[in-house]
Short mmCIF file of C-alpha atoms in Angstrom, two decimals:
data_model
loop_
_atom_site.label_atom_id
_atom_site.label_comp_id
_atom_site.label_asym_id
_atom_site.label_seq_id
_atom_site.Cartn_x
_atom_site.Cartn_y
_atom_site.Cartn_z
CA UNK A 1 20.43 11.91 9.08
CA UNK A 2 23.92 10.86 6.35
CA UNK A 3 23.75 12.33 3.30
CA UNK A 4 24.58 10.15 0.30
CA UNK A 5 28.45 10.71 0.36
CA UNK A 6 28.59 9.69 4.32
CA UNK A 7 30.63 6.31 5.53
CA UNK A 8 27.81 3.43 6.26
CA UNK A 9 28.74 2.32 9.84
CA UNK A 10 29.23 -1.70 10.05
CA UNK A 11 27.91 -4.59 12.06
CA UNK A 12 25.88 -4.50 15.07
CA UNK A 13 25.80 -0.45 15.08
CA UNK A 14 24.63 -0.18 11.58
CA UNK A 15 21.71 -2.97 12.12
CA UNK A 16 20.89 -0.89 15.49
CA UNK A 17 20.84 2.33 14.38
CA UNK A 18 18.49 1.46 11.57
CA UNK A 19 16.52 -1.16 14.07
CA UNK A 20 16.28 2.56 16.10
CA UNK A 21 15.69 4.54 13.14
CA UNK A 22 12.46 2.81 11.47
CA UNK A 23 10.56 3.16 14.90
CA UNK A 24 9.59 6.96 13.98
CA UNK A 25 7.26 6.00 10.27
CA UNK A 26 5.94 8.86 8.29
CA UNK A 27 3.00 8.69 5.59
CA UNK A 28 3.43 11.61 3.11
CA UNK A 29 -0.30 11.52 2.32
CA UNK A 30 -2.95 11.15 5.21
CA UNK A 31 -5.80 8.90 3.19
CA UNK A 32 -8.05 6.41 4.18
CA UNK A 33 -5.02 3.27 2.99
CA UNK A 34 -2.61 5.56 4.93
CA UNK A 35 -5.15 5.55 7.90
CA UNK A 36 -5.93 2.07 7.35
CA UNK A 37 -1.47 0.80 8.12
CA UNK A 38 -1.12 3.44 10.42
CA UNK A 39 -3.75 1.83 12.43
CA UNK A 40 -2.67 -1.34 11.28
CA UNK A 41 0.72 -1.02 13.08
CA UNK A 42 -0.29 1.58 16.38
CA UNK A 43 -2.64 -1.45 17.05
CA UNK A 44 -0.50 -4.39 16.25
CA UNK A 45 2.34 -2.37 18.77
CA UNK A 46 4.54 -2.29 16.26
CA UNK A 47 4.72 1.40 16.34
CA UNK A 48 3.85 4.72 19.14
CA UNK A 49 1.27 7.15 18.07
CA UNK A 50 3.48 9.37 19.09
CA UNK A 51 6.20 8.21 17.16
CA UNK A 52 3.72 8.18 13.78
CA UNK A 53 3.86 11.54 11.41
CA UNK A 54 1.66 12.35 8.49
CA UNK A 55 1.26 14.72 6.54
CA UNK A 56 -1.19 16.85 4.05
CA UNK A 57 -1.83 19.44 2.04
CA UNK A 58 -4.87 20.44 4.58
CA UNK A 59 -6.22 19.67 7.93
CA UNK A 60 -9.31 17.09 6.06
CA UNK A 61 -7.70 14.24 6.95
CA UNK A 62 -4.23 14.57 9.40
CA UNK A 63 -7.82 15.51 12.08
CA UNK A 64 -7.80 11.16 11.91
CA UNK A 65 -4.44 10.75 12.31
CA UNK A 66 -4.73 12.77 14.73
CA UNK A 67 -7.32 11.22 16.35
CA UNK A 68 -5.49 8.36 16.75
CA UNK A 69 -2.63 10.09 19.01
CA UNK A 70 -0.37 10.82 15.66
CA UNK A 71 1.85 13.98 14.84
CA UNK A 72 0.58 15.84 11.59
CA UNK A 73 2.13 18.30 9.08
CA UNK A 74 1.40 20.48 6.04
CA UNK A 75 5.47 20.25 5.01
CA UNK A 76 6.50 16.65 3.33
CA UNK A 77 9.74 17.83 3.59
CA UNK A 78 9.55 17.39 7.51
CA UNK A 79 8.43 13.38 7.19
CA UNK A 80 11.86 13.18 5.37
CA UNK A 81 13.53 14.67 7.79
CA UNK A 82 11.83 13.19 11.17
CA UNK A 83 11.52 9.50 10.18
CA UNK A 84 13.18 7.26 8.20
CA UNK A 85 10.42 4.78 7.26
CA UNK A 86 8.14 6.44 5.24
CA UNK A 87 5.15 5.86 3.35
CA UNK A 88 3.86 7.56 0.07
CA UNK A 89 0.33 7.86 -0.04
CA UNK A 90 -0.87 10.52 -2.69
CA UNK A 91 -2.63 9.84 -5.37
CA UNK A 92 -0.74 8.52 -8.29
CA UNK A 93 -1.03 10.94 -10.54
CA UNK A 94 0.13 13.24 -7.56
CA UNK A 95 2.96 11.09 -6.74
CA UNK A 96 5.53 12.38 -9.16
CA UNK A 97 5.58 15.96 -8.17
CA UNK A 98 5.71 14.93 -4.60
CA UNK A 99 8.81 12.21 -5.32
CA UNK A 100 10.69 15.52 -7.23
CA UNK A 101 9.87 17.67 -4.54
CA UNK A 102 11.22 15.31 -1.38
CA UNK A 103 14.33 13.56 -3.83
CA UNK A 104 16.73 15.90 -2.26
CA UNK A 105 16.30 15.16 1.39
CA UNK A 106 15.94 11.68 0.39
CA UNK A 107 18.63 9.35 1.80
CA UNK A 108 21.03 6.21 2.03
CA UNK A 109 19.16 5.49 5.36
CA UNK A 110 15.64 5.86 4.24
CA UNK A 111 13.47 3.11 3.34
CA UNK A 112 11.06 4.12 1.13
CA UNK A 113 7.52 2.80 0.32
CA UNK A 114 5.05 3.60 -1.50
CA UNK A 115 1.40 2.53 -1.66
CA UNK A 116 0.39 4.00 -4.84
CA UNK A 117 -1.40 2.01 -7.52
CA UNK A 118 0.16 2.38 -11.01
CA UNK A 119 3.57 3.95 -10.58
CA UNK A 120 5.77 1.45 -11.48
CA UNK A 121 9.53 0.74 -8.87
CA UNK A 122 11.05 2.02 -12.12
CA UNK A 123 9.08 5.47 -12.04
CA UNK A 124 9.67 5.48 -8.63
CA UNK A 125 13.23 4.46 -8.93
CA UNK A 126 14.03 7.71 -11.64
CA UNK A 127 12.70 9.36 -9.02
CA UNK A 128 14.58 9.58 -6.33
CA UNK A 129 18.56 9.68 -5.85
CA UNK A 130 20.68 6.96 -6.79
CA UNK A 131 20.43 3.69 -4.55
CA UNK A 132 17.36 4.55 -2.77
CA UNK A 133 15.79 1.53 -0.87
CA UNK A 134 12.58 2.01 -2.37
CA UNK A 135 9.49 -0.69 -2.45
CA UNK A 136 5.83 -0.96 -3.35
CA UNK A 137 2.92 -2.32 -1.93
CA UNK A 138 -0.17 -3.01 -3.29
CA UNK A 139 -2.82 -3.07 -0.44
CA UNK A 140 -7.04 -2.96 -0.61
CA UNK A 141 -9.28 -1.59 1.87
CA UNK A 142 -10.35 -4.06 4.55
CA UNK A 143 -6.44 -3.12 6.12
CA UNK A 144 -8.35 -0.66 7.32
CA UNK A 145 -10.14 -3.62 10.39
CA UNK A 146 -6.97 -5.84 10.06
CA UNK A 147 -7.65 -8.01 7.51
CA UNK A 148 -5.89 -6.99 4.19
CA UNK A 149 -4.16 -8.95 1.62
CA UNK A 150 -1.71 -7.11 0.08
CA UNK A 151 1.07 -7.63 -2.34
CA UNK A 152 5.10 -6.15 -2.09
CA UNK A 153 7.91 -5.86 -4.73
CA UNK A 154 11.34 -4.41 -4.11
CA UNK A 155 13.15 -2.57 -5.95
CA UNK A 156 16.72 -2.68 -7.43
CA UNK A 157 18.32 -1.49 -4.52
CA UNK A 158 16.44 -2.64 -1.88
CA UNK A 159 17.02 -6.15 0.24
CA UNK A 160 15.73 -8.48 2.24
CA UNK A 161 16.23 -6.86 5.45
CA UNK A 162 13.89 -4.00 3.64
CA UNK A 163 11.65 -6.58 2.51
CA UNK A 164 11.53 -8.53 5.77
CA UNK A 165 10.92 -5.81 8.00
CA UNK A 166 7.84 -4.21 6.16
CA UNK A 167 6.29 -7.50 5.93
CA UNK A 168 6.11 -8.34 9.20
CA UNK A 169 4.94 -4.53 9.70
CA UNK A 170 2.49 -4.96 6.75
CA UNK A 171 1.36 -7.82 8.96
CA UNK A 172 -0.98 -6.20 11.35
CA UNK A 173 -2.86 -5.02 8.85
CA UNK A 174 -3.66 -8.44 7.47
CA UNK A 175 -1.93 -10.98 4.79
CA UNK A 176 1.09 -9.54 3.16
CA UNK A 177 3.53 -11.25 0.50
CA UNK A 178 6.57 -10.65 -1.68
CA UNK A 179 5.43 -10.98 -5.61
CA UNK A 180 7.65 -9.97 -8.40
CA UNK A 181 6.35 -6.51 -9.72
CA UNK A 182 4.54 -7.82 -12.77
CA UNK A 183 1.96 -9.63 -10.35
CA UNK A 184 1.54 -6.36 -8.38
CA UNK A 185 -1.02 -5.11 -11.32
CA UNK A 186 -2.80 -8.43 -10.76
CA UNK A 187 -3.36 -8.43 -7.54
CA UNK A 188 -4.92 -4.80 -8.22
CA UNK A 189 -7.73 -6.06 -10.37
CA UNK A 190 -7.94 -9.30 -8.05
CA UNK A 191 -7.71 -7.63 -4.16
CA UNK A 192 -7.79 -3.84 -4.79
CA UNK A 193 -10.88 -3.84 -7.31
CA UNK A 194 -11.97 -7.44 -6.40
CA UNK A 195 -13.15 -5.90 -3.34
CA UNK A 196 -15.81 -4.01 -5.19
CA UNK A 197 -16.84 -7.32 -6.90
CA UNK A 198 -17.46 -9.21 -3.61
CA UNK A 199 -19.38 -5.91 -2.35
CA UNK A 200 -21.11 -6.54 -5.78
CA UNK A 201 -22.14 -10.74 -4.93
CA UNK A 202 -23.06 -10.03 -1.33
CA UNK A 203 -25.47 -7.97 -2.64
CA UNK A 204 -26.52 -9.88 -5.00
CA UNK A 205 -27.06 -12.48 -2.27
CA UNK A 206 -28.96 -10.32 0.03
CA UNK A 207 -31.01 -8.82 -2.71
CA UNK A 208 -32.42 -12.55 -3.58
CA UNK A 209 -33.36 -13.51 -0.04
CA UNK A 210 -35.15 -9.78 0.39
CA UNK A 211 -37.62 -10.68 -3.08
CA UNK A 212 -38.17 -13.34 -1.64
CA UNK A 213 -39.20 -12.22 1.88
CA UNK A 214 -36.37 -11.45 4.37
CA UNK A 215 -35.69 -8.22 6.16
CA UNK A 216 -33.60 -6.04 4.15
CA UNK A 217 -30.78 -5.66 7.23
CA UNK A 218 -31.34 -8.92 8.35
CA UNK A 219 -30.36 -10.04 4.54
CA UNK A 220 -27.38 -8.26 4.69
CA UNK A 221 -26.04 -9.02 7.82
CA UNK A 222 -26.21 -12.61 6.98
CA UNK A 223 -25.20 -12.73 3.33
CA UNK A 224 -21.77 -10.54 4.95
CA UNK A 225 -21.02 -13.49 6.90
CA UNK A 226 -21.67 -16.02 4.30
CA UNK A 227 -18.77 -14.29 2.71
CA UNK A 228 -16.26 -13.94 5.63
CA UNK A 229 -17.21 -17.43 7.09
CA UNK A 230 -16.51 -18.88 3.41
CA UNK A 231 -12.95 -17.41 3.59
CA UNK A 232 -12.68 -18.52 6.85
CA UNK A 233 -12.42 -21.62 5.74
CA UNK A 234 -10.75 -21.35 2.68
CA UNK A 235 -8.10 -19.73 4.18
CA UNK A 236 -7.76 -22.01 7.40
CA UNK A 237 -8.53 -25.15 5.81
CA UNK A 238 -6.41 -24.81 2.96
CA UNK A 239 -8.91 -25.79 0.47
CA UNK A 240 -9.55 -24.71 -2.97
CA UNK A 241 -12.39 -22.77 -3.40
CA UNK A 242 -14.30 -26.12 -5.86
CA UNK A 243 -13.88 -28.42 -3.06
CA UNK A 244 -15.56 -26.87 -0.89
CA UNK A 245 -18.35 -26.12 -3.08
CA UNK A 246 -18.57 -29.45 -3.40
CA UNK A 247 -19.54 -30.59 -0.36
CA UNK A 248 -22.62 -28.37 0.19
CA UNK A 249 -23.42 -29.42 -2.53
CA UNK A 250 -25.94 -32.61 -2.47
CA UNK A 251 -27.14 -34.41 -5.48
CA UNK A 252 -31.03 -32.77 -6.51
CA UNK A 253 -30.88 -30.64 -3.18
CA UNK A 254 -31.04 -26.57 -3.30
CA UNK A 255 -27.19 -25.51 -3.63
CA UNK A 256 -27.43 -26.85 -7.18
CA UNK A 257 -30.29 -25.84 -8.75
CA UNK A 258 -28.73 -22.45 -7.75
CA UNK A 259 -25.14 -23.18 -9.19
CA UNK A 260 -27.35 -23.84 -12.40
CA UNK A 261 -28.38 -20.60 -12.37
CA UNK A 262 -25.18 -18.90 -11.88
CA UNK A 263 -23.86 -20.78 -15.11
CA UNK A 264 -26.36 -20.68 -16.74
CA UNK A 265 -25.81 -16.22 -16.08
CA UNK A 266 -22.02 -16.73 -16.81
CA UNK A 267 -20.97 -15.99 -13.52
CA UNK A 268 -17.62 -17.22 -13.26
CA UNK A 269 -16.43 -15.84 -16.46
CA UNK A 270 -18.40 -13.04 -15.61
CA UNK A 271 -15.84 -12.22 -12.37
CA UNK A 272 -12.83 -13.92 -14.62
CA UNK A 273 -13.43 -10.91 -17.23
CA UNK A 274 -13.48 -8.36 -14.37
CA UNK A 275 -10.48 -9.37 -13.21
CA UNK A 276 -8.66 -9.34 -16.44
CA UNK A 277 -10.82 -5.79 -17.05
CA UNK A 278 -9.24 -3.87 -13.73
CA UNK A 279 -5.64 -5.80 -14.60
CA UNK A 280 -5.63 -3.74 -17.69
CA UNK A 281 -6.18 -1.14 -16.58
CA UNK A 282 -3.61 -1.03 -13.87
CA UNK A 283 -0.93 -2.23 -16.34
CA UNK A 284 -2.11 0.83 -18.98
CA UNK A 285 -1.83 3.17 -15.42
CA UNK A 286 1.69 2.04 -15.30
CA UNK A 287 3.12 1.85 -18.81
CA UNK A 288 1.91 6.02 -18.92
CA UNK A 289 2.53 7.89 -15.62
CA UNK A 290 2.15 11.81 -15.47
CA UNK A 291 4.01 13.73 -17.76
CA UNK A 292 6.11 15.46 -14.31
CA UNK A 293 8.26 11.80 -14.95
CA UNK A 294 9.50 13.33 -18.68
CA UNK A 295 10.12 16.32 -16.66
CA UNK A 296 12.22 14.78 -14.03
CA UNK A 297 16.27 15.19 -15.36
CA UNK A 298 15.50 18.76 -15.78
CA UNK A 299 14.20 18.88 -12.87
CA UNK A 300 16.64 16.79 -10.21
CA UNK A 301 19.70 18.92 -12.02
CA UNK A 302 18.48 21.87 -11.07
CA UNK A 303 18.03 20.73 -7.73
CA UNK A 304 21.32 19.39 -7.77
CA UNK A 305 22.77 22.72 -9.09
CA UNK A 306 21.06 25.11 -6.34
CA UNK A 307 22.51 22.25 -3.72
CA UNK A 308 26.06 23.33 -5.80
CA UNK A 309 25.23 26.26 -5.56
CA UNK A 310 24.20 26.61 -1.92
CA UNK A 311 27.14 25.03 -0.66
CA UNK A 312 30.13 27.68 -2.47
CA UNK A 313 27.90 30.26 -0.77
CA UNK A 314 27.83 28.40 3.14
CA UNK A 315 31.73 27.71 2.13
CA UNK A 316 32.27 31.42 0.92
CA UNK A 317 30.77 33.28 4.24
CA UNK A 318 32.02 30.21 6.46
CA UNK A 319 36.21 31.57 4.54
CA UNK A 320 35.41 35.13 5.01
#
């Protein structure tokens, strides 16, 4: 890979180089979300398993990558040296320190994607070299079954090529939309946290049926299938939920009686407040990044100083 001072190759050669380069996909962090994205890319044929390299400090999560046929390492820098397209999937509070660690290895050919909640593009760009191509993705857990709902936002140096490439890859894991970064935290509240909200509702539906005499396993299966079927109708027909709800209701029937009870319990307002609370928490996390960020200028200056010293030492040896 070239350094930041290297001249860019032109035209078709540069496009071909980038097209082949991203075929090696790296993951810094090997948790559930990294596994879900890797699994989606592999199953959709977007990348070969042997061309995926994942890093983590221990083997606890890496074993799942090995089971898929992927390469693994304990070195984050090895991922940067080996792959042009790199997903950063560490815990949010760990990511700043990881970026400071790998920043010296970042080149103009890298496409860097963060899936860490609450870490803004401006924070990512502060921690990386100038002109780094950075994008931010907000996934959710259903990516593990290739039914995720994802949004992505691009940094100042990421263009349409990078955005289109990332979107085409992530569509192997579900639905992916490009949005302004201000909407990423809203997505976290709606869809990231929303998985738990939907599970709570599914559980409540099933427990209502259990109370009325249905076996537990059957009740939970039917509740989950009801949610799945309803979601498919909404997506495939493009209907507003209110229209589908109206279609189900008949005058004096069972559904309107049940809906009346939900309205009395404040279901709609409670769900709206839950999304609002989760979104506000995501924004709070974005406004209060890790203390590592405050140390970035001095850390990067030290790293650059070490690089300059190593270059001078190498030049002296070469001349002697």
